[in-house]
Amino acid sequence: MGLDFSTQRLKATLIDSSLGVVHESEIDFDRSLPEFKTRGGVHRHSDGLTVTAPPLLWVAALDALLDAMRRRRFPFKRVACVSGSGQQHGSVYLRHGADRVLAGLDPALPLRGQLEGCFSIPDSPVWMDSSTSAQCRARDRALGGAQAVAALTGSRSCERFTGNQIAKIRSKQPEAYAATGRIALVSSFCASLLIGDYAPIEPGDGAGMNLMNLRTRAWSPAALACTAKNLAARLGAIVPSHTVIGPISPWFAARHGFSRACRVVAFSGDNPNSLAALRLERPGDMAISMGTSDTVFGALSSPRPSATEGHIFGSPIDPEGYMALIGYKNGSLTREWVRDRFAGGSWPQFERCLAETQPGNRGRIGFYYREPEMTPPVFRTGVWRFDCRGRPIRRFNEGEDARAVIEGQFLSMRLHGRNIGLAPRKILATGGASVNRSILKTMADVFGAPVYTSCRPNSASLGAAYRALHGWDCARKKRYVPFMESLRGAPPFERAAEPDPALRATYDPMLERYAKLERSI
Ligand code: XUL
């Protein structure tokens, strides 16, 4: 069973021994638990920067989900192993002694009332928070600059990253910090509920804190020291992602009928779990998720952390591997804007534009920033068009904007992926735009790699279920089993587009021209 505590809902995905999905359930936080007064699962504060969510909401959601599954006569006793996923970076502050509460839960009562008094901070900072710029700059100063922070932890100091959130709480709410016995991530907190004890953190989600040494996968004493006093004792251990962290707690067996033999595998973040769902195990396996914002992630063996772009996390499916994550703000909305203004207003018309223009767009390159962009950081929105000699031009010919926005987005992904060590071998396309065949063909050509598609929604909870199976398999066989050995027989992805090898000669030099023009913007 995989559980995904995402920003807006809790989902469960169950797979059986043939690796097919046999059950899915979900609870929407705003709708099912209105008393927490969240919108989109969070509380946005009046400063416009602070965003929080009550951890008791996630506890109440687990009660509600399990009750709903029990009403549907879900056979809990057949669940062999559970793992899970949490929105990344968020932190949960548990009072001294909360571990005793977790260990002594009364099966006659729901979790919610029993855990209510356990939080020293009742509203947890979450990934949408951007209120910690001062703490980020202090971290940069203490650790030798932005690039030094990235080289040590895998990412530059980011406002949403847990270490900076902890530093803010330690300085603004010292009594609450002193009352805290354990600081957990959303993922490890939710795992704690299942094992009835404080759960360890693993390197996939642990890397999203600006506190872990990316290479050793242990807490960095220097990063801890510049965050808060006596932090190591409050964070607990970091364990490999496939670790069985305990049997399920007696509360789950007595109240819902789970088997006492059911095991729990370390929970990870939603992005690392999506990497597991898409089985991106080998360096060069990457995914492009095209949604409101676009996300690129993939496996790599020689990470090159950068202070200006992307993040590197520990791989959740390879104890020695790494994963890259690059986010873009200009995704679907920007593609739709180009479609509506310059490409006939419909996707069939847009596809016609792609078909009627030449790959490489006769050397023409466009940059379309409808939103301030994060990769690369571009704060001024606008459209920039260049001819084949790199001279700015005001307009393109008919159809060329459609090709320019798609080629430009993929060239950017190839460039910024390369900058942090991602060398694509095979691409999995997911999200809304991945149903569009001409977009996928352009993707294959720009990257020079085959493109596969996966339309399975809920990738984080499915990935957590795969990781549960993986951890269970390793424990059962008493050796490390490669992830894909545990996943042998999983349904194959559909091969959707092949690269045209002749187009390397077009796109390789175009990438270098793109990089130069991007710098000029
Ligand atoms: C990743 C990030 C989000 C969250 C929420 O760095 O902040 O993707 O994990 O889903």
Short mmCIF file of C-alpha atoms and ligand atoms in Angstrom, two decimals:
data_model
loop_
_atom_site.label_atom_id
_atom_site.label_comp_id
_atom_site.label_asym_id
_atom_site.label_seq_id
_atom_site.Cartn_x
_atom_site.Cartn_y
_atom_site.Cartn_z
CA MET A 1 0.00 0.00 0.00
CA GLY A 2 1.20 3.47 -0.87
CA LEU A 3 -0.17 6.54 0.92
CA ASP A 4 0.35 10.01 -0.48
CA PHE A 5 -0.09 12.97 1.87
CA SER A 6 -0.05 15.64 -0.82
CA THR A 7 -0.90 19.32 -0.42
CA GLN A 8 -4.62 18.97 -1.11
CA ARG A 9 -5.51 15.36 -0.39
CA LEU A 10 -4.55 11.98 1.01
CA LYS A 11 -4.53 9.08 -1.44
CA ALA A 12 -4.05 5.36 -1.06
CA THR A 13 -2.96 3.08 -3.91
CA LEU A 14 -2.76 -0.69 -3.49
CA ILE A 15 -0.95 -3.07 -5.78
CA ASP A 16 -1.02 -6.87 -5.72
CA SER A 17 1.68 -9.40 -6.51
CA SER A 18 1.08 -8.98 -10.27
CA LEU A 19 1.94 -5.27 -9.75
CA GLY A 20 -1.45 -4.09 -10.97
CA VAL A 21 -3.38 -1.42 -9.06
CA VAL A 22 -6.21 -3.16 -7.18
CA HIS A 23 -7.60 -0.32 -5.09
CA GLU A 24 -7.50 3.48 -4.87
CA SER A 25 -9.14 5.79 -2.32
CA GLU A 26 -8.77 9.43 -1.48
CA ILE A 27 -9.82 12.15 0.95
CA ASP A 28 -9.92 15.79 -0.10
CA PHE A 29 -8.79 17.96 2.82
CA ASP A 30 -10.91 21.09 2.17
CA ARG A 31 -14.06 19.14 1.37
CA SER A 32 -13.91 16.30 3.90
CA LEU A 33 -12.38 18.21 6.83
CA PRO A 34 -13.81 21.76 6.51
CA GLU A 35 -13.29 22.48 10.22
CA PHE A 36 -9.56 23.00 9.55
CA LYS A 37 -10.51 25.94 7.30
CA THR A 38 -7.86 25.21 4.68
CA ARG A 39 -8.05 26.33 1.06
CA GLY A 40 -6.20 24.00 -1.25
CA GLY A 41 -5.02 22.22 1.90
CA VAL A 42 -3.18 25.24 3.32
CA HIS A 43 -3.52 28.49 5.26
CA ARG A 44 -2.12 31.52 3.42
CA HIS A 45 -1.09 34.28 5.82
CA SER A 46 -1.65 38.01 5.35
CA ASP A 47 2.07 38.76 4.77
CA GLY A 48 1.70 37.05 1.40
CA LEU A 49 4.76 34.87 2.13
CA THR A 50 3.85 32.55 4.99
CA VAL A 51 1.96 29.35 4.11
CA THR A 52 1.15 26.69 6.70
CA ALA A 53 -1.03 23.61 7.25
CA PRO A 54 -2.10 21.98 10.52
CA PRO A 55 -0.47 18.57 10.98
CA LEU A 56 -3.59 17.43 12.85
CA LEU A 57 -5.37 17.74 9.48
CA TRP A 58 -3.17 14.96 8.07
CA VAL A 59 -3.89 12.83 11.15
CA ALA A 60 -7.64 13.40 10.79
CA ALA A 61 -7.40 12.58 7.08
CA LEU A 62 -5.77 9.24 7.85
CA ASP A 63 -8.61 8.43 10.28
CA ALA A 64 -11.17 9.41 7.62
CA LEU A 65 -9.46 7.46 4.82
CA LEU A 66 -9.13 4.25 6.84
CA ASP A 67 -12.73 4.53 8.10
CA ALA A 68 -13.99 4.99 4.52
CA MET A 69 -11.97 1.98 3.32
CA ARG A 70 -13.28 -0.11 6.21
CA ARG A 71 -16.86 0.84 5.26
CA ARG A 72 -16.04 -0.49 1.78
CA ARG A 73 -14.91 -3.73 3.51
CA PHE A 74 -11.34 -3.23 2.45
CA PRO A 75 -9.33 -6.35 3.49
CA PHE A 76 -6.68 -4.59 5.59
CA LYS A 77 -5.34 -7.90 6.87
CA ARG A 78 -3.97 -8.66 3.41
CA VAL A 79 -1.71 -5.60 3.34
CA ALA A 80 1.86 -6.93 3.52
CA CYS A 81 3.68 -3.63 3.59
CA VAL A 82 3.00 0.12 3.57
CA SER A 83 5.12 3.03 2.44
CA GLY A 84 4.21 6.60 1.77
CA SER A 85 4.81 10.00 0.35
CA GLY A 86 4.53 13.52 1.65
CA GLN A 87 4.61 16.98 0.13
CA GLN A 88 8.30 17.88 0.38
CA HIS A 89 10.02 20.35 2.73
CA GLY A 90 7.16 20.84 5.26
CA SER A 91 8.10 20.30 8.92
CA VAL A 92 6.19 18.95 11.92
CA TYR A 93 7.20 19.94 15.48
CA LEU A 94 6.40 17.27 18.07
CA ARG A 95 6.51 17.96 21.80
CA HIS A 96 8.89 16.06 24.08
CA GLY A 97 7.16 12.80 24.92
CA ALA A 98 5.06 12.57 21.74
CA ASP A 99 6.78 9.23 21.07
CA ARG A 100 5.11 7.82 24.21
CA VAL A 101 1.72 9.00 22.92
CA LEU A 102 2.41 7.38 19.53
CA ALA A 103 3.38 4.10 21.21
CA GLY A 104 0.40 3.97 23.53
CA LEU A 105 -2.54 4.78 21.24
CA ASP A 106 -5.92 3.41 22.33
CA PRO A 107 -7.58 1.41 19.52
CA ALA A 108 -11.03 2.32 20.85
CA LEU A 109 -10.42 5.93 19.78
CA PRO A 110 -9.45 7.66 16.53
CA LEU A 111 -5.93 9.06 16.12
CA ARG A 112 -7.01 12.67 15.99
CA GLY A 113 -8.09 13.29 19.59
CA GLN A 114 -5.17 11.32 20.95
CA LEU A 115 -2.56 13.33 19.02
CA GLU A 116 -4.12 16.75 19.41
CA GLY A 117 -1.79 17.82 22.23
CA CYS A 118 1.41 16.55 20.59
CA PHE A 119 2.37 19.56 18.47
CA SER A 120 4.56 22.37 19.75
CA ILE A 121 3.76 24.28 16.54
CA PRO A 122 0.12 23.66 15.61
CA ASP A 123 0.47 25.00 12.04
CA SER A 124 3.39 23.56 10.07
CA PRO A 125 5.29 25.54 7.47
CA VAL A 126 4.84 23.88 4.06
CA TRP A 127 6.60 24.00 0.67
CA MET A 128 4.58 26.99 -0.55
CA ASP A 129 6.07 29.16 2.20
CA SER A 130 8.60 31.77 1.09
CA SER A 131 9.06 33.73 4.31
CA THR A 132 12.63 32.69 5.17
CA SER A 133 14.87 34.79 2.88
CA ALA A 134 16.77 36.19 5.90
CA GLN A 135 17.53 32.64 7.10
CA CYS A 136 18.65 31.62 3.60
CA ARG A 137 21.12 34.51 3.41
CA ALA A 138 22.41 33.66 6.91
CA ARG A 139 22.96 30.05 5.75
CA ASP A 140 24.86 31.28 2.68
CA ARG A 141 27.09 33.44 4.87
CA ALA A 142 27.73 30.69 7.40
CA LEU A 143 28.55 28.00 4.84
CA GLY A 144 30.66 30.00 2.40
CA GLY A 145 28.20 31.21 -0.22
CA ALA A 146 25.34 29.98 -2.37
CA GLN A 147 27.42 27.55 -4.44
CA ALA A 148 28.98 26.07 -1.29
CA VAL A 149 25.49 25.39 0.12
CA ALA A 150 24.48 23.72 -3.16
CA ALA A 151 27.67 21.65 -3.32
CA LEU A 152 27.16 20.44 0.26
CA THR A 153 23.39 19.86 0.35
CA GLY A 154 22.39 19.47 -3.33
CA SER A 155 20.43 22.74 -3.53
CA ARG A 156 21.04 26.42 -2.94
CA SER A 157 19.41 27.85 0.20
CA CYS A 158 15.72 27.82 -0.65
CA GLU A 159 13.00 29.55 1.35
CA ARG A 160 10.77 26.47 1.42
CA PHE A 161 13.55 24.07 2.48
CA THR A 162 13.12 22.71 6.00
CA GLY A 163 16.40 23.92 7.53
CA ASN A 164 15.54 27.54 6.83
CA GLN A 165 12.05 27.03 8.26
CA ILE A 166 13.55 25.50 11.41
CA ALA A 167 15.97 28.43 11.74
CA LYS A 168 13.04 30.86 11.55
CA ILE A 169 11.05 28.99 14.23
CA ARG A 170 14.09 28.72 16.49
CA SER A 171 14.61 32.48 16.38
CA LYS A 172 10.96 33.68 16.32
CA GLN A 173 9.42 31.08 18.65
CA PRO A 174 12.23 29.98 20.99
CA GLU A 175 9.83 28.52 23.61
CA ALA A 176 8.12 26.36 21.00
CA TYR A 177 11.53 25.20 19.74
CA ALA A 178 12.60 24.32 23.28
CA ALA A 179 9.35 22.36 23.78
CA THR A 180 10.05 20.32 20.62
CA GLY A 181 11.45 16.82 21.06
CA ARG A 182 11.36 15.81 17.40
CA ILE A 183 11.23 17.70 14.12
CA ALA A 184 9.85 15.54 11.34
CA LEU A 185 9.19 16.03 7.64
CA VAL A 186 5.59 15.58 6.51
CA SER A 187 6.66 12.18 5.17
CA SER A 188 8.46 10.96 8.30
CA PHE A 189 5.71 12.35 10.56
CA CYS A 190 3.06 10.35 8.70
CA ALA A 191 5.30 7.27 8.88
CA SER A 192 5.50 7.84 12.67
CA LEU A 193 1.74 7.45 12.89
CA LEU A 194 1.99 4.03 11.24
CA ILE A 195 4.85 2.64 13.33
CA GLY A 196 3.79 4.24 16.63
CA ASP A 197 7.21 5.82 17.16
CA TYR A 198 9.37 8.59 15.71
CA ALA A 199 10.26 7.53 12.16
CA PRO A 200 13.61 8.20 10.48
CA ILE A 201 14.08 10.38 7.39
CA GLU A 202 15.47 8.96 4.12
CA PRO A 203 17.82 10.68 1.63
CA GLY A 204 15.19 11.44 -1.07
CA ASP A 205 13.18 13.78 1.15
CA GLY A 206 16.09 14.50 3.52
CA ALA A 207 17.91 16.31 0.71
CA GLY A 208 15.11 18.88 0.58
CA MET A 209 16.16 20.41 3.90
CA ASN A 210 19.51 22.18 3.17
CA LEU A 211 20.79 20.11 6.13
CA MET A 212 21.98 16.79 4.69
CA ASN A 213 25.40 16.18 3.19
CA LEU A 214 24.33 14.94 -0.24
CA ARG A 215 27.38 12.68 -0.71
CA THR A 216 27.45 10.99 2.69
CA ARG A 217 23.65 11.03 3.18
CA ALA A 218 24.18 12.03 6.81
CA TRP A 219 23.40 15.33 8.57
CA SER A 220 26.06 17.94 7.89
CA PRO A 221 27.32 19.20 11.28
CA ALA A 222 28.08 22.63 9.74
CA ALA A 223 24.61 22.94 8.20
CA LEU A 224 22.99 21.91 11.48
CA ALA A 225 25.15 24.28 13.54
CA CYS A 226 24.07 27.35 11.55
CA THR A 227 20.37 26.38 11.83
CA ALA A 228 19.60 25.76 15.51
CA LYS A 229 21.15 24.50 18.74
CA ASN A 230 20.83 20.80 19.61
CA LEU A 231 19.26 20.05 16.27
CA ALA A 232 20.79 16.61 15.62
CA ALA A 233 18.96 15.08 18.58
CA ARG A 234 15.68 16.52 17.30
CA LEU A 235 16.07 15.19 13.75
CA GLY A 236 16.81 11.51 14.42
CA ALA A 237 18.57 9.29 11.92
CA ILE A 238 18.74 9.16 8.13
CA VAL A 239 18.23 5.61 6.82
CA PRO A 240 18.31 4.17 3.28
CA SER A 241 14.97 4.57 1.48
CA HIS A 242 14.25 0.83 1.30
CA THR A 243 14.56 0.37 5.08
CA VAL A 244 11.77 -1.42 6.94
CA ILE A 245 11.33 1.03 9.80
CA GLY A 246 9.05 -1.15 11.87
CA PRO A 247 6.01 -3.34 12.07
CA ILE A 248 2.72 -1.48 11.83
CA SER A 249 1.66 -0.23 15.26
CA PRO A 250 -0.81 -2.31 17.33
CA TRP A 251 -3.42 0.49 16.96
CA PHE A 252 -3.79 -0.28 13.22
CA ALA A 253 -4.08 -4.01 13.85
CA ALA A 254 -6.63 -3.66 16.64
CA ARG A 255 -8.74 -0.89 15.12
CA HIS A 256 -8.67 -1.65 11.40
CA GLY A 257 -7.61 -5.30 11.20
CA PHE A 258 -4.13 -4.89 9.72
CA SER A 259 -1.98 -8.01 10.15
CA ARG A 260 0.64 -7.77 12.89
CA ALA A 261 3.07 -9.00 10.20
CA CYS A 262 2.47 -5.86 8.10
CA ARG A 263 5.69 -3.86 7.70
CA VAL A 264 6.29 -0.15 7.12
CA VAL A 265 9.02 1.12 4.76
CA ALA A 266 10.51 4.62 5.17
CA PHE A 267 8.29 7.33 3.64
CA SER A 268 9.75 9.76 1.09
CA GLY A 269 8.77 12.98 -0.70
CA ASP A 270 6.25 13.18 -3.52
CA ASN A 271 8.83 13.90 -6.22
CA PRO A 272 11.13 11.01 -5.22
CA ASN A 273 8.09 8.72 -5.11
CA SER A 274 7.07 9.83 -8.60
CA LEU A 275 10.57 8.87 -9.76
CA ALA A 276 9.86 5.41 -8.29
CA ALA A 277 6.44 5.19 -9.99
CA LEU A 278 8.03 5.92 -13.36
CA ARG A 279 10.85 3.47 -12.51
CA LEU A 280 13.58 5.97 -13.44
CA GLU A 281 16.33 3.80 -12.09
CA ARG A 282 19.22 4.08 -14.53
CA PRO A 283 21.24 7.28 -14.92
CA GLY A 284 19.76 9.07 -17.92
CA ASP A 285 16.19 7.89 -17.29
CA MET A 286 14.18 11.07 -16.99
CA ALA A 287 10.61 12.31 -16.85
CA ILE A 288 9.07 15.48 -18.19
CA SER A 289 5.80 16.35 -16.53
CA MET A 290 3.89 18.97 -18.47
CA GLY A 291 1.23 20.64 -16.38
CA THR A 292 0.43 24.11 -15.07
CA SER A 293 4.09 24.21 -14.21
CA ASP A 294 6.54 21.87 -15.93
CA THR A 295 8.79 19.59 -13.93
CA VAL A 296 11.80 17.63 -15.12
CA PHE A 297 13.25 14.91 -12.95
CA GLY A 298 15.54 12.00 -13.51
CA ALA A 299 18.20 9.64 -12.24
CA LEU A 300 21.86 10.56 -12.41
CA SER A 301 25.13 9.13 -11.15
CA SER A 302 27.41 12.20 -11.25
CA PRO A 303 25.41 15.10 -9.86
CA ARG A 304 26.62 18.66 -10.34
CA PRO A 305 24.66 20.69 -7.78
CA SER A 306 24.21 24.29 -8.84
CA ALA A 307 23.44 27.48 -6.97
CA THR A 308 21.45 28.84 -9.89
CA GLU A 309 19.26 25.98 -11.02
CA GLY A 310 17.56 22.76 -10.02
CA HIS A 311 17.90 20.48 -7.04
CA ILE A 312 19.69 17.21 -6.41
CA PHE A 313 18.15 14.69 -4.02
CA GLY A 314 19.19 11.19 -2.99
CA SER A 315 17.52 8.59 -5.22
CA PRO A 316 14.72 6.77 -3.37
CA ILE A 317 15.29 3.60 -5.43
CA ASP A 318 19.07 3.37 -5.55
CA PRO A 319 21.00 3.76 -2.27
CA GLU A 320 24.02 5.11 -4.16
CA GLY A 321 22.15 7.09 -6.84
CA TYR A 322 20.86 10.63 -7.12
CA MET A 323 17.88 12.35 -8.66
CA ALA A 324 17.63 15.77 -10.26
CA LEU A 325 14.56 17.99 -10.06
CA ILE A 326 14.08 21.10 -12.16
CA GLY A 327 10.94 23.21 -12.01
CA TYR A 328 9.54 25.68 -14.53
CA LYS A 329 6.80 28.22 -13.94
CA ASN A 330 6.01 28.66 -17.63
CA GLY A 331 4.20 25.45 -18.54
CA SER A 332 0.70 24.82 -19.91
CA LEU A 333 -0.55 28.36 -19.51
CA THR A 334 2.30 29.70 -21.63
CA ARG A 335 1.81 27.01 -24.31
CA GLU A 336 -1.91 27.81 -24.37
CA TRP A 337 -1.19 31.54 -24.67
CA VAL A 338 0.99 30.92 -27.73
CA ARG A 339 -1.65 28.55 -29.15
CA ASP A 340 -4.38 31.17 -28.74
CA ARG A 341 -2.40 34.16 -30.00
CA PHE A 342 -0.24 32.67 -32.74
CA ALA A 343 -1.36 29.13 -33.58
CA GLY A 344 -5.00 29.06 -34.54
CA GLY A 345 -6.49 28.77 -31.05
CA SER A 346 -6.82 24.97 -30.92
CA TRP A 347 -4.52 22.01 -30.39
CA PRO A 348 -5.26 20.51 -33.87
CA GLN A 349 -4.21 23.87 -35.37
CA PHE A 350 -1.15 23.99 -33.15
CA GLU A 351 -0.19 20.48 -34.31
CA ARG A 352 -0.63 21.62 -37.92
CA CYS A 353 1.79 24.50 -37.22
CA LEU A 354 4.34 21.99 -35.92
CA ALA A 355 3.82 19.78 -38.97
CA GLU A 356 4.15 22.66 -41.45
CA THR A 357 7.33 24.18 -39.97
CA GLN A 358 10.78 22.63 -40.15
CA PRO A 359 12.50 21.07 -37.13
CA GLY A 360 14.95 23.73 -35.97
CA ASN A 361 12.58 26.50 -37.13
CA ARG A 362 15.10 27.74 -39.72
CA GLY A 363 17.35 28.73 -36.81
CA ARG A 364 14.71 30.90 -35.19
CA ILE A 365 14.54 30.79 -31.39
CA GLY A 366 11.88 32.25 -29.09
CA PHE A 367 11.63 32.80 -25.34
CA TYR A 368 8.12 33.05 -23.94
CA TYR A 369 7.96 34.10 -20.29
CA ARG A 370 4.35 34.78 -19.40
CA GLU A 371 5.23 34.24 -15.74
CA PRO A 372 8.48 35.21 -13.99
CA GLU A 373 10.59 32.12 -14.57
CA MET A 374 12.66 30.20 -12.01
CA THR A 375 14.75 28.18 -14.49
CA PRO A 376 16.64 30.33 -15.35
CA PRO A 377 15.66 33.13 -12.98
CA VAL A 378 13.95 35.71 -15.25
CA PHE A 379 11.95 38.31 -13.38
CA ARG A 380 10.76 40.39 -16.32
CA THR A 381 7.96 38.72 -18.26
CA GLY A 382 7.82 39.05 -22.04
CA VAL A 383 8.54 37.44 -25.40
CA TRP A 384 11.94 37.51 -27.08
CA ARG A 385 12.39 36.32 -30.69
CA PHE A 386 15.69 35.84 -32.53
CA ASP A 387 16.57 35.01 -36.15
CA CYS A 388 19.14 32.44 -37.24
CA ARG A 389 21.99 34.90 -36.66
CA GLY A 390 20.83 35.70 -33.12
CA ARG A 391 19.44 39.11 -34.08
CA PRO A 392 16.26 40.16 -32.24
CA ILE A 393 13.15 40.22 -34.47
CA ARG A 394 9.61 41.37 -33.72
CA ARG A 395 7.60 38.66 -35.47
CA PHE A 396 7.87 35.12 -36.72
CA ASN A 397 6.17 33.72 -39.82
CA GLU A 398 2.93 31.80 -39.50
CA GLY A 399 3.28 28.70 -37.36
CA GLU A 400 6.80 29.49 -36.19
CA ASP A 401 5.74 30.63 -32.71
CA ALA A 402 4.16 27.22 -32.03
CA ARG A 403 7.41 25.50 -32.93
CA ALA A 404 9.51 28.11 -31.10
CA VAL A 405 7.69 27.74 -27.78
CA ILE A 406 7.89 23.93 -27.84
CA GLU A 407 11.48 23.72 -29.08
CA GLY A 408 12.50 26.50 -26.66
CA GLN A 409 11.00 24.74 -23.64
CA PHE A 410 12.68 21.43 -24.52
CA LEU A 411 16.01 23.09 -25.30
CA SER A 412 15.84 24.76 -21.91
CA MET A 413 15.15 21.42 -20.19
CA ARG A 414 18.03 19.79 -22.07
CA LEU A 415 20.36 22.67 -21.21
CA HIS A 416 19.50 23.01 -17.53
CA GLY A 417 19.38 19.24 -17.07
CA ARG A 418 22.87 19.02 -18.59
CA ASN A 419 24.09 21.80 -16.30
CA ILE A 420 23.40 19.62 -13.24
CA GLY A 421 24.48 16.31 -14.73
CA LEU A 422 21.33 14.90 -16.37
CA ALA A 423 22.17 13.13 -19.64
CA PRO A 424 18.89 11.77 -21.05
CA ARG A 425 18.81 8.25 -22.41
CA LYS A 426 15.08 7.72 -22.29
CA ILE A 427 12.24 10.13 -21.49
CA LEU A 428 8.86 9.50 -19.88
CA ALA A 429 6.32 12.18 -20.69
CA THR A 430 3.45 12.73 -18.25
CA GLY A 431 0.86 15.39 -17.53
CA GLY A 432 -1.73 17.13 -19.72
CA ALA A 433 0.38 17.98 -22.78
CA SER A 434 1.73 14.44 -23.06
CA VAL A 435 -1.33 13.33 -25.07
CA ASN A 436 -0.20 15.57 -27.93
CA ARG A 437 1.77 13.39 -30.36
CA SER A 438 3.49 16.18 -32.29
CA ILE A 439 4.77 17.68 -29.04
CA LEU A 440 6.18 14.27 -28.06
CA LYS A 441 7.83 13.87 -31.48
CA THR A 442 9.52 17.28 -31.07
CA MET A 443 10.61 16.24 -27.56
CA ALA A 444 12.25 13.05 -28.94
CA ASP A 445 14.04 15.05 -31.65
CA VAL A 446 15.29 17.87 -29.41
CA PHE A 447 16.68 15.41 -26.84
CA GLY A 448 17.74 12.75 -29.34
CA ALA A 449 16.09 10.13 -27.09
CA PRO A 450 12.98 7.93 -27.32
CA VAL A 451 9.87 9.16 -25.54
CA TYR A 452 7.47 6.95 -23.60
CA THR A 453 4.18 7.93 -22.02
CA SER A 454 2.48 7.12 -18.78
CA CYS A 455 -1.05 8.29 -18.16
CA ARG A 456 -1.38 6.75 -14.69
CA PRO A 457 -2.47 9.47 -12.30
CA ASN A 458 -1.46 9.45 -8.61
CA SER A 459 2.17 8.72 -9.34
CA ALA A 460 3.31 9.58 -5.78
CA SER A 461 1.06 7.02 -4.09
CA LEU A 462 1.80 4.40 -6.76
CA GLY A 463 5.53 5.07 -6.34
CA ALA A 464 5.12 4.66 -2.58
CA ALA A 465 3.39 1.31 -3.16
CA TYR A 466 6.29 0.21 -5.44
CA ARG A 467 8.75 1.30 -2.75
CA ALA A 468 6.80 -0.66 -0.12
CA LEU A 469 7.17 -3.74 -2.29
CA HIS A 470 10.86 -3.02 -2.84
CA GLY A 471 11.61 -2.59 0.88
CA TRP A 472 9.56 -5.66 1.74
CA ASP A 473 11.45 -7.70 -0.88
CA CYS A 474 14.86 -6.57 0.46
CA ALA A 475 13.83 -7.45 4.03
CA ARG A 476 12.40 -10.83 3.00
CA LYS A 477 15.48 -11.83 0.98
CA LYS A 478 17.86 -10.37 3.60
CA ARG A 479 19.94 -8.62 0.90
CA TYR A 480 19.70 -5.47 -1.19
CA VAL A 481 17.53 -6.30 -4.20
CA PRO A 482 17.81 -3.87 -7.15
CA PHE A 483 14.56 -1.93 -7.48
CA MET A 484 13.79 -3.22 -10.97
CA GLU A 485 14.27 -6.81 -9.81
CA SER A 486 11.42 -6.30 -7.32
CA LEU A 487 9.39 -4.53 -10.01
CA ARG A 488 9.94 -7.14 -12.72
CA GLY A 489 6.64 -7.65 -14.52
CA ALA A 490 5.32 -4.13 -13.96
CA PRO A 491 3.21 -2.96 -16.90
CA PRO A 492 5.42 -1.50 -19.67
CA PHE A 493 5.19 2.15 -20.72
CA GLU A 494 3.98 2.98 -24.22
CA ARG A 495 6.73 4.00 -26.64
CA ALA A 496 5.27 7.13 -28.19
CA ALA A 497 8.00 8.84 -30.26
CA GLU A 498 11.38 8.04 -31.80
CA PRO A 499 14.13 10.60 -32.37
CA ASP A 500 15.23 11.21 -35.95
CA PRO A 501 19.03 10.67 -35.78
CA ALA A 502 19.58 13.11 -38.66
CA LEU A 503 18.24 15.95 -36.48
CA ARG A 504 21.18 15.79 -34.07
CA ALA A 505 22.99 18.00 -36.55
CA THR A 506 20.19 20.56 -36.12
CA TYR A 507 19.57 20.46 -32.37
CA ASP A 508 23.11 20.02 -30.98
CA PRO A 509 24.34 23.38 -32.32
CA MET A 510 20.95 24.96 -31.65
CA LEU A 511 21.36 24.09 -27.96
CA GLU A 512 24.59 26.11 -27.77
CA ARG A 513 22.94 29.07 -29.54
CA TYR A 514 19.96 28.78 -27.19
CA ALA A 515 22.27 28.88 -24.15
CA LYS A 516 23.95 32.05 -25.41
CA LEU A 517 20.68 33.83 -26.17
CA GLU A 518 19.21 32.81 -22.83
CA ARG A 519 22.21 34.36 -21.04
CA SER A 520 21.68 37.55 -23.03
CA ILE A 521 18.11 37.78 -21.72
C1 XUL B 1 9.51 20.34 -4.67
C2 XUL B 1 8.32 21.03 -4.12
C3 XUL B 1 6.96 20.51 -4.43
C4 XUL B 1 6.43 19.78 -3.21
C5 XUL B 1 4.93 19.66 -3.20
O1 XUL B 1 10.71 20.93 -4.36
O2 XUL B 1 8.43 21.99 -3.40
O3 XUL B 1 6.95 19.72 -5.57
O4 XUL B 1 7.06 18.56 -3.06
O5 XUL B 1 4.38 18.80 -4.05
#
